[in-house]
mmCIF file of C-alpha atoms and ligand atoms in Angstrom:
data_model
loop_
_atom_site.group_PDB
_atom_site.id
_atom_site.type_symbol
_atom_site.label_atom_id
_atom_site.label_comp_id
_atom_site.label_asym_id
_atom_site.label_seq_id
_atom_site.Cartn_x
_atom_site.Cartn_y
_atom_site.Cartn_z
ATOM 1 C CA UNK A 1 -0.350 0.200 -0.295
ATOM 2 C CA UNK A 2 1.524 3.245 -1.081
ATOM 3 C CA UNK A 3 1.857 6.272 1.331
ATOM 4 C CA UNK A 4 4.872 8.540 2.745
ATOM 5 C CA UNK A 5 5.067 9.741 6.057
ATOM 6 C CA UNK A 6 6.169 12.924 7.900
ATOM 7 C CA UNK A 7 7.018 12.773 11.334
ATOM 8 C CA UNK A 8 6.258 15.587 13.450
ATOM 9 C CA UNK A 9 9.379 15.538 16.196
ATOM 10 C CA UNK A 10 7.792 12.352 18.276
ATOM 11 C CA UNK A 11 4.732 13.939 17.887
ATOM 12 C CA UNK A 12 2.312 11.979 15.769
ATOM 13 C CA UNK A 13 2.552 11.461 11.519
ATOM 14 C CA UNK A 14 1.017 12.425 8.843
ATOM 15 C CA UNK A 15 1.038 9.410 6.682
ATOM 16 C CA UNK A 16 -0.608 10.158 2.656
ATOM 17 C CA UNK A 17 -2.001 7.659 0.691
ATOM 18 C CA UNK A 18 -2.823 7.643 -2.792
ATOM 19 C CA UNK A 19 -5.905 6.984 -3.279
ATOM 20 C CA UNK A 20 -8.541 6.307 -0.681
ATOM 21 C CA UNK A 21 -8.945 3.235 -0.332
ATOM 22 C CA UNK A 22 -5.530 3.199 0.719
ATOM 23 C CA UNK A 23 -6.558 4.679 3.080
ATOM 24 C CA UNK A 24 -9.542 3.078 3.959
ATOM 25 C CA UNK A 25 -8.422 0.206 4.293
ATOM 26 C CA UNK A 26 -5.154 1.347 6.664
ATOM 27 C CA UNK A 27 -7.509 3.421 9.064
ATOM 28 C CA UNK A 28 -9.554 -0.103 9.607
ATOM 29 C CA UNK A 29 -6.649 -1.933 10.366
ATOM 30 C CA UNK A 30 -5.307 -0.024 12.309
ATOM 31 C CA UNK A 31 -8.395 1.101 14.571
ATOM 32 C CA UNK A 32 -8.701 -2.714 14.518
ATOM 33 C CA UNK A 33 -5.441 -2.804 16.356
ATOM 34 C CA UNK A 34 -6.497 -0.023 18.240
ATOM 35 C CA UNK A 35 -9.597 -1.736 19.551
ATOM 36 C CA UNK A 36 -7.758 -5.605 20.256
ATOM 37 C CA UNK A 37 -5.720 -3.300 22.801
ATOM 38 C CA UNK A 38 -7.751 -1.439 24.073
ATOM 39 C CA UNK A 39 -10.038 -4.102 25.460
ATOM 40 C CA UNK A 40 -6.777 -6.613 25.760
ATOM 41 C CA UNK A 41 -5.895 -3.256 28.387
ATOM 42 C CA UNK A 42 -9.278 -1.885 29.582
ATOM 43 C CA UNK A 43 -11.891 -4.270 29.155
ATOM 44 C CA UNK A 44 -13.572 -2.082 26.448
ATOM 45 C CA UNK A 45 -12.867 0.298 23.408
ATOM 46 C CA UNK A 46 -13.765 3.910 24.398
ATOM 47 C CA UNK A 47 -14.314 5.465 20.203
ATOM 48 C CA UNK A 48 -15.346 9.161 19.003
ATOM 49 C CA UNK A 49 -16.599 9.657 15.613
ATOM 50 C CA UNK A 50 -16.846 12.563 14.506
ATOM 51 C CA UNK A 51 -20.031 12.588 11.308
ATOM 52 C CA UNK A 52 -18.697 13.260 7.534
ATOM 53 C CA UNK A 53 -16.790 11.551 4.549
ATOM 54 C CA UNK A 54 -15.137 9.852 7.884
ATOM 55 C CA UNK A 55 -17.704 6.928 7.657
ATOM 56 C CA UNK A 56 -17.761 5.823 4.625
ATOM 57 C CA UNK A 57 -13.684 5.766 4.697
ATOM 58 C CA UNK A 58 -14.480 3.291 7.842
ATOM 59 C CA UNK A 59 -16.339 0.968 5.836
ATOM 60 C CA UNK A 60 -14.571 -1.264 5.725
ATOM 61 C CA UNK A 61 -14.697 -2.733 9.144
ATOM 62 C CA UNK A 62 -17.838 -3.861 7.948
ATOM 63 C CA UNK A 63 -16.202 -6.675 5.957
ATOM 64 C CA UNK A 64 -13.921 -9.569 6.444
ATOM 65 C CA UNK A 65 -11.099 -10.340 8.331
ATOM 66 C CA UNK A 66 -13.193 -7.583 10.977
ATOM 67 C CA UNK A 67 -16.759 -8.667 10.878
ATOM 68 C CA UNK A 68 -14.979 -11.456 12.398
ATOM 69 C CA UNK A 69 -12.401 -10.499 14.467
ATOM 70 C CA UNK A 70 -12.940 -7.666 15.659
ATOM 71 C CA UNK A 71 -15.095 -6.934 19.392
ATOM 72 C CA UNK A 72 -17.712 -5.105 18.791
ATOM 73 C CA UNK A 73 -19.629 -6.049 21.569
ATOM 74 C CA UNK A 74 -16.692 -4.349 24.153
ATOM 75 C CA UNK A 75 -17.267 -1.057 21.609
ATOM 76 C CA UNK A 76 -18.437 2.316 22.945
ATOM 77 C CA UNK A 77 -18.990 4.750 20.348
ATOM 78 C CA UNK A 78 -19.688 8.480 20.876
ATOM 79 C CA UNK A 79 -19.888 11.456 18.894
ATOM 80 C CA UNK A 80 -17.292 14.434 18.126
ATOM 81 C CA UNK A 81 -19.817 16.434 17.098
ATOM 82 C CA UNK A 82 -23.874 16.178 16.868
ATOM 83 C CA UNK A 83 -26.420 18.551 14.130
ATOM 84 C CA UNK A 84 -28.977 19.232 15.839
ATOM 85 C CA UNK A 85 -31.882 17.294 13.529
ATOM 86 C CA UNK A 86 -34.049 14.310 14.351
ATOM 87 C CA UNK A 87 -31.850 11.107 14.149
ATOM 88 C CA UNK A 88 -33.524 10.142 10.940
ATOM 89 C CA UNK A 89 -32.966 13.702 9.429
ATOM 90 C CA UNK A 90 -30.061 13.308 6.244
ATOM 91 C CA UNK A 91 -27.778 15.489 7.983
ATOM 92 C CA UNK A 92 -28.134 13.654 11.898
ATOM 93 C CA UNK A 93 -24.187 12.487 12.210
ATOM 94 C CA UNK A 94 -25.510 9.601 14.771
ATOM 95 C CA UNK A 95 -27.789 8.384 11.426
ATOM 96 C CA UNK A 96 -25.389 8.219 9.348
ATOM 97 C CA UNK A 97 -22.686 6.180 11.322
ATOM 98 C CA UNK A 98 -25.964 4.109 12.420
ATOM 99 C CA UNK A 99 -27.027 3.229 8.559
ATOM 100 C CA UNK A 100 -23.622 2.960 6.943
ATOM 101 C CA UNK A 101 -21.798 1.165 10.496
ATOM 102 C CA UNK A 102 -23.697 0.214 13.377
ATOM 103 C CA UNK A 103 -26.619 -1.449 12.046
ATOM 104 C CA UNK A 104 -24.233 -4.150 9.880
ATOM 105 C CA UNK A 105 -21.977 -4.876 13.099
ATOM 106 C CA UNK A 106 -22.904 -6.349 16.681
ATOM 107 C CA UNK A 107 -22.204 -3.479 18.728
ATOM 108 C CA UNK A 108 -24.414 -3.208 21.796
ATOM 109 C CA UNK A 109 -27.301 -0.490 21.418
ATOM 110 C CA UNK A 110 -26.797 0.732 24.787
ATOM 111 C CA UNK A 111 -22.574 1.039 25.115
ATOM 112 C CA UNK A 112 -24.143 3.735 20.793
ATOM 113 C CA UNK A 113 -23.654 7.237 23.219
ATOM 114 C CA UNK A 114 -25.254 9.176 20.797
ATOM 115 C CA UNK A 115 -26.342 12.411 21.718
ATOM 116 C CA UNK A 116 -29.622 13.848 22.983
ATOM 117 C CA UNK A 117 -31.062 15.948 19.651
ATOM 118 C CA UNK A 118 -34.750 16.159 21.091
ATOM 119 C CA UNK A 119 -33.544 19.263 23.835
ATOM 120 C CA UNK A 120 -32.071 22.741 22.844
ATOM 121 C CA UNK A 121 -28.434 22.217 21.348
ATOM 122 C CA UNK A 122 -27.429 24.088 25.268
ATOM 123 C CA UNK A 123 -29.255 21.183 26.987
ATOM 124 C CA UNK A 124 -28.188 17.863 24.489
ATOM 125 C CA UNK A 125 -24.305 19.851 25.791
ATOM 126 C CA UNK A 126 -24.622 19.988 28.844
ATOM 127 C CA UNK A 127 -26.557 16.060 29.354
ATOM 128 C CA UNK A 128 -23.677 14.857 26.995
ATOM 129 C CA UNK A 129 -20.846 16.418 29.420
ATOM 130 C CA UNK A 130 -22.637 14.837 31.997
ATOM 131 C CA UNK A 131 -23.118 11.228 31.011
ATOM 132 C CA UNK A 132 -19.331 11.016 29.752
ATOM 133 C CA UNK A 133 -18.361 12.547 33.487
ATOM 134 C CA UNK A 134 -20.962 9.820 34.964
ATOM 135 C CA UNK A 135 -18.031 6.954 32.380
ATOM 136 C CA UNK A 136 -15.060 8.833 33.647
ATOM 137 C CA UNK A 137 -16.061 8.212 37.177
ATOM 138 C CA UNK A 138 -17.399 4.300 36.332
ATOM 139 C CA UNK A 139 -14.178 3.716 34.598
ATOM 140 C CA UNK A 140 -15.572 2.589 31.262
ATOM 141 C CA UNK A 141 -13.928 6.190 29.469
ATOM 142 C CA UNK A 142 -10.381 6.722 30.891
ATOM 143 C CA UNK A 143 -9.043 9.383 32.487
ATOM 144 C CA UNK A 144 -6.251 12.090 31.547
ATOM 145 C CA UNK A 145 -3.507 11.786 33.836
ATOM 146 C CA UNK A 146 -2.701 15.678 32.708
ATOM 147 C CA UNK A 147 -5.275 17.077 32.538
ATOM 148 C CA UNK A 148 -9.413 17.370 33.568
ATOM 149 C CA UNK A 149 -10.269 15.426 30.494
ATOM 150 C CA UNK A 150 -11.657 12.217 29.481
ATOM 151 C CA UNK A 151 -9.192 9.738 27.742
ATOM 152 C CA UNK A 152 -11.172 8.119 24.919
ATOM 153 C CA UNK A 153 -8.903 5.431 23.171
ATOM 154 C CA UNK A 154 -9.780 6.432 20.120
ATOM 155 C CA UNK A 155 -10.802 10.331 18.335
ATOM 156 C CA UNK A 156 -11.314 9.772 14.652
ATOM 157 C CA UNK A 157 -12.059 13.516 12.544
ATOM 158 C CA UNK A 158 -12.305 14.631 9.857
ATOM 159 C CA UNK A 159 -12.009 18.198 8.176
ATOM 160 C CA UNK A 160 -14.239 20.604 6.428
ATOM 161 C CA UNK A 161 -13.391 22.081 3.335
ATOM 162 C CA UNK A 162 -12.652 25.183 6.134
ATOM 163 C CA UNK A 163 -10.622 23.546 8.352
ATOM 164 C CA UNK A 164 -13.186 21.991 11.010
ATOM 165 C CA UNK A 165 -12.653 19.705 12.445
ATOM 166 C CA UNK A 166 -16.133 18.391 15.170
ATOM 167 C CA UNK A 167 -17.583 21.057 14.854
ATOM 168 C CA UNK A 168 -14.926 23.772 15.837
ATOM 169 C CA UNK A 169 -15.237 26.028 13.033
ATOM 170 C CA UNK A 170 -12.697 28.801 11.804
ATOM 171 C CA UNK A 171 -12.231 31.491 14.207
ATOM 172 C CA UNK A 172 -15.687 29.904 16.131
ATOM 173 C CA UNK A 173 -15.661 31.667 20.138
ATOM 174 C CA UNK A 174 -16.515 27.859 20.979
ATOM 175 C CA UNK A 175 -13.088 27.366 20.200
ATOM 176 C CA UNK A 176 -11.717 29.686 23.319
ATOM 177 C CA UNK A 177 -13.926 27.635 25.368
ATOM 178 C CA UNK A 178 -11.407 25.668 28.050
ATOM 179 C CA UNK A 179 -13.778 24.880 30.657
ATOM 180 C CA UNK A 180 -16.279 22.259 29.106
ATOM 181 C CA UNK A 181 -15.717 19.999 27.654
ATOM 182 C CA UNK A 182 -19.140 19.530 25.618
ATOM 183 C CA UNK A 183 -20.164 22.517 24.104
ATOM 184 C CA UNK A 184 -22.955 24.319 21.746
ATOM 185 C CA UNK A 185 -23.272 26.704 18.732
ATOM 186 C CA UNK A 186 -26.239 28.299 17.526
ATOM 187 C CA UNK A 187 -24.791 29.823 14.931
ATOM 188 C CA UNK A 188 -22.651 27.476 13.178
ATOM 189 C CA UNK A 189 -20.838 29.161 9.903
ATOM 190 C CA UNK A 190 -22.241 25.492 8.217
ATOM 191 C CA UNK A 191 -25.645 24.009 8.594
ATOM 192 C CA UNK A 192 -27.215 23.540 10.233
ATOM 193 C CA UNK A 193 -26.198 25.961 12.415
ATOM 194 C CA UNK A 194 -27.792 24.580 16.004
ATOM 195 C CA UNK A 195 -24.715 21.122 16.996
ATOM 196 C CA UNK A 196 -23.119 20.550 19.916
ATOM 197 C CA UNK A 197 -19.446 19.634 19.779
ATOM 198 C CA UNK A 198 -16.132 19.132 21.905
ATOM 199 C CA UNK A 199 -14.193 21.422 22.515
ATOM 200 C CA UNK A 200 -10.343 21.985 22.026
ATOM 201 C CA UNK A 201 -9.287 20.494 25.423
ATOM 202 C CA UNK A 202 -10.912 17.271 24.411
ATOM 203 C CA UNK A 203 -10.546 17.175 20.356
ATOM 204 C CA UNK A 204 -7.097 17.560 20.623
ATOM 205 C CA UNK A 205 -5.272 17.225 17.462
ATOM 206 C CA UNK A 206 -2.231 14.541 17.419
ATOM 207 C CA UNK A 207 -1.902 15.143 13.578
ATOM 208 C CA UNK A 208 -0.797 17.480 11.186
ATOM 209 C CA UNK A 209 -1.426 17.179 7.308
ATOM 210 C CA UNK A 210 -0.031 20.410 5.176
ATOM 211 C CA UNK A 211 -2.307 21.076 2.065
ATOM 212 C CA UNK A 212 -1.061 20.401 -1.407
ATOM 213 C CA UNK A 213 -2.110 23.781 -2.561
ATOM 214 C CA UNK A 214 -0.916 26.097 -0.673
ATOM 215 C CA UNK A 215 -2.818 28.646 -2.667
ATOM 216 C CA UNK A 216 -5.804 27.441 -1.433
ATOM 217 C CA UNK A 217 -4.214 27.106 2.075
ATOM 218 C CA UNK A 218 -1.725 29.947 2.373
ATOM 219 C CA UNK A 219 0.738 27.601 3.892
ATOM 220 C CA UNK A 220 0.488 25.564 7.066
ATOM 221 C CA UNK A 221 -0.473 28.220 9.305
ATOM 222 C CA UNK A 222 -3.787 27.527 8.192
ATOM 223 C CA UNK A 223 -4.173 23.123 9.015
ATOM 224 C CA UNK A 224 -6.939 24.759 11.781
ATOM 225 C CA UNK A 225 -7.983 28.245 10.841
ATOM 226 C CA UNK A 226 -8.437 26.745 8.227
ATOM 227 C CA UNK A 227 -9.643 27.740 4.591
ATOM 228 C CA UNK A 228 -9.591 30.795 2.043
ATOM 229 C CA UNK A 229 -8.480 33.982 3.546
ATOM 230 C CA UNK A 230 -10.283 35.716 0.401
ATOM 231 C CA UNK A 231 -13.611 34.174 2.085
ATOM 232 C CA UNK A 232 -12.943 34.916 5.633
ATOM 233 C CA UNK A 233 -12.390 38.906 4.047
ATOM 234 C CA UNK A 234 -14.842 39.219 2.416
ATOM 235 C CA UNK A 235 -16.938 38.038 5.911
ATOM 236 C CA UNK A 236 -14.977 39.829 8.212
ATOM 237 C CA UNK A 237 -15.356 43.786 5.941
ATOM 238 C CA UNK A 238 -18.968 44.420 6.255
ATOM 239 C CA UNK A 239 -21.053 44.813 2.422
ATOM 240 C CA UNK A 240 -21.581 48.865 2.910
ATOM 241 C CA UNK A 241 -17.818 49.332 3.388
ATOM 242 C CA UNK A 242 -16.764 47.259 0.268
ATOM 243 C CA UNK A 243 -19.201 48.828 -2.086
ATOM 244 C CA UNK A 244 -18.738 51.831 -1.167
ATOM 245 C CA UNK A 245 -15.037 51.879 -1.870
ATOM 246 C CA UNK A 246 -13.135 51.855 -5.262
ATOM 247 C CA UNK A 247 -12.416 49.015 -6.768
ATOM 248 C CA UNK A 248 -8.331 50.239 -6.510
ATOM 249 C CA UNK A 249 -8.628 50.684 -3.534
ATOM 250 C CA UNK A 250 -10.390 47.708 -2.802
ATOM 251 C CA UNK A 251 -7.544 45.394 -3.896
ATOM 252 C CA UNK A 252 -4.814 47.394 -1.401
ATOM 253 C CA UNK A 253 -7.547 46.772 1.510
ATOM 254 C CA UNK A 254 -7.737 43.086 0.402
ATOM 255 C CA UNK A 255 -3.602 43.231 0.498
ATOM 256 C CA UNK A 256 -3.649 44.627 3.566
ATOM 257 C CA UNK A 257 -6.708 42.905 4.875
ATOM 258 C CA UNK A 258 -4.918 40.285 4.521
ATOM 259 C CA UNK A 259 -1.270 40.458 5.227
ATOM 260 C CA UNK A 260 -3.031 41.610 9.172
ATOM 261 C CA UNK A 261 -5.474 38.470 8.836
ATOM 262 C CA UNK A 262 -2.248 36.642 8.490
ATOM 263 C CA UNK A 263 -0.427 38.000 11.542
ATOM 264 C CA UNK A 264 -3.586 37.410 13.586
ATOM 265 C CA UNK A 265 -4.282 34.202 12.404
ATOM 266 C CA UNK A 266 -0.458 33.169 12.856
ATOM 267 C CA UNK A 267 -0.634 33.965 16.160
ATOM 268 C CA UNK A 268 -3.486 32.061 17.314
ATOM 269 C CA UNK A 269 -2.171 29.521 15.784
ATOM 270 C CA UNK A 270 0.500 29.428 17.109
ATOM 271 C CA UNK A 271 -1.048 29.629 20.514
ATOM 272 C CA UNK A 272 -3.303 26.807 19.094
ATOM 273 C CA UNK A 273 -0.751 24.090 18.749
ATOM 274 C CA UNK A 274 1.073 24.995 22.225
ATOM 275 C CA UNK A 275 -1.828 24.381 23.321
ATOM 276 C CA UNK A 276 -2.467 21.032 22.515
ATOM 277 C CA UNK A 277 0.739 20.245 22.666
ATOM 278 C CA UNK A 278 0.568 19.881 26.415
ATOM 279 C CA UNK A 279 -1.435 17.285 25.809
ATOM 280 C CA UNK A 280 0.041 15.517 22.768
ATOM 281 C CA UNK A 281 1.342 12.098 24.177
ATOM 282 C CA UNK A 282 -2.105 11.211 25.076
ATOM 283 C CA UNK A 283 -4.361 10.779 23.497
ATOM 284 C CA UNK A 284 -5.111 8.649 20.188
ATOM 285 C CA UNK A 285 -6.004 11.185 17.318
ATOM 286 C CA UNK A 286 -6.618 10.769 14.139
ATOM 287 C CA UNK A 287 -7.075 13.161 11.352
ATOM 288 C CA UNK A 288 -8.789 12.353 8.381
ATOM 289 C CA UNK A 289 -8.077 15.005 5.836
ATOM 290 C CA UNK A 290 -9.049 14.309 1.952
ATOM 291 C CA UNK A 291 -7.153 16.475 -0.777
ATOM 292 C CA UNK A 292 -10.187 16.666 -2.843
ATOM 293 C CA UNK A 293 -11.237 19.530 -0.940
ATOM 294 C CA UNK A 294 -8.064 21.278 -1.644
HETATM 295 O O1 LIG B 1 -20.160 19.064 9.607
HETATM 296 C C1 LIG B 1 -19.299 18.306 9.641
HETATM 297 O O2 LIG B 1 -18.451 19.133 8.967
HETATM 298 C C2 LIG B 1 -16.900 18.057 9.245
HETATM 299 C C3 LIG B 1 -16.593 17.295 8.169
HETATM 300 O O3 LIG B 1 -16.739 16.648 7.401
HETATM 301 P P1 LIG B 1 -16.533 15.526 6.114
HETATM 302 O O4 LIG B 1 -17.775 15.532 4.814
HETATM 303 O O5 LIG B 1 -16.091 17.470 5.143
HETATM 304 O O6 LIG B 1 -15.306 15.596 6.169
HETATM 305 C C4 LIG B 1 -17.451 16.414 10.190
HETATM 306 O O7 LIG B 1 -15.673 16.234 10.971
HETATM 307 C C5 LIG B 1 -18.415 17.053 10.880
HETATM 308 O O8 LIG B 1 -17.928 15.603 12.290
HETATM 309 C C6 LIG B 1 -19.686 17.460 10.811
HETATM 310 O O9 LIG B 1 -20.007 17.863 11.489
#
């Protein structure tokens, strides 16, 4: 299987695959290995999943040998984020994972820890955090040795085209949440607007993908605060101001704005990465970032 590795000074590595097929084959193998090791060590395997393209990349787990060899009855499944829609809605991360995976493999229904979407987003976040706290207390979910955080055996995160992971969006205030494990959004930049998400202290990042198209990504700085600066700049400057300025001035303003935003992003990025690195060796988190987004 062809893939190249980039190591990050003992802080995990990036694997770049030549095809989605190779990536999903290797991902299934990796998940099965971590599951086996966790069950051996702790008697259970606690995995947190995002929604999106990640789920189809996990679909090889339904096939042999995994359908027979994985100890499915020991799996506890969590969601890194959820959209506040009914569980039968096509936007539901729960529905996606259930349709593609969990209706096809013998996991215990009571070990599927989905997010309650019948209450307000705030209430749903509080209840989910409470449920996780109870499981940490019982020892089902591991506890961090260095922070007041749960330690899942594995967290699998996709990444949206704008660089969002779980429902943590670039520059959104949910990124500043330091105390809660789970928070909520009522103004998600991507619909649906109401979402529940793991916060940055839990959804730490240990793989760094360097986007291959520098024009779109503005280099590695935008790994987490990803996306197009043009789009962000357009959001940041009100319409009345943009239309009130002649084209030439607008070009200069764009350049100035880009420089300013780049500086702000760089500072914020460094801070976030420093914070993430404080916790890195503790928890396995895999980022899936497919190139066709770039
Ligand atoms: O909105 C979401 O998007 C991200 C990324 O999805 P992808 O299809 O672009 O990989 C997903 O990880 C997250 O769970 C979901 O709520």
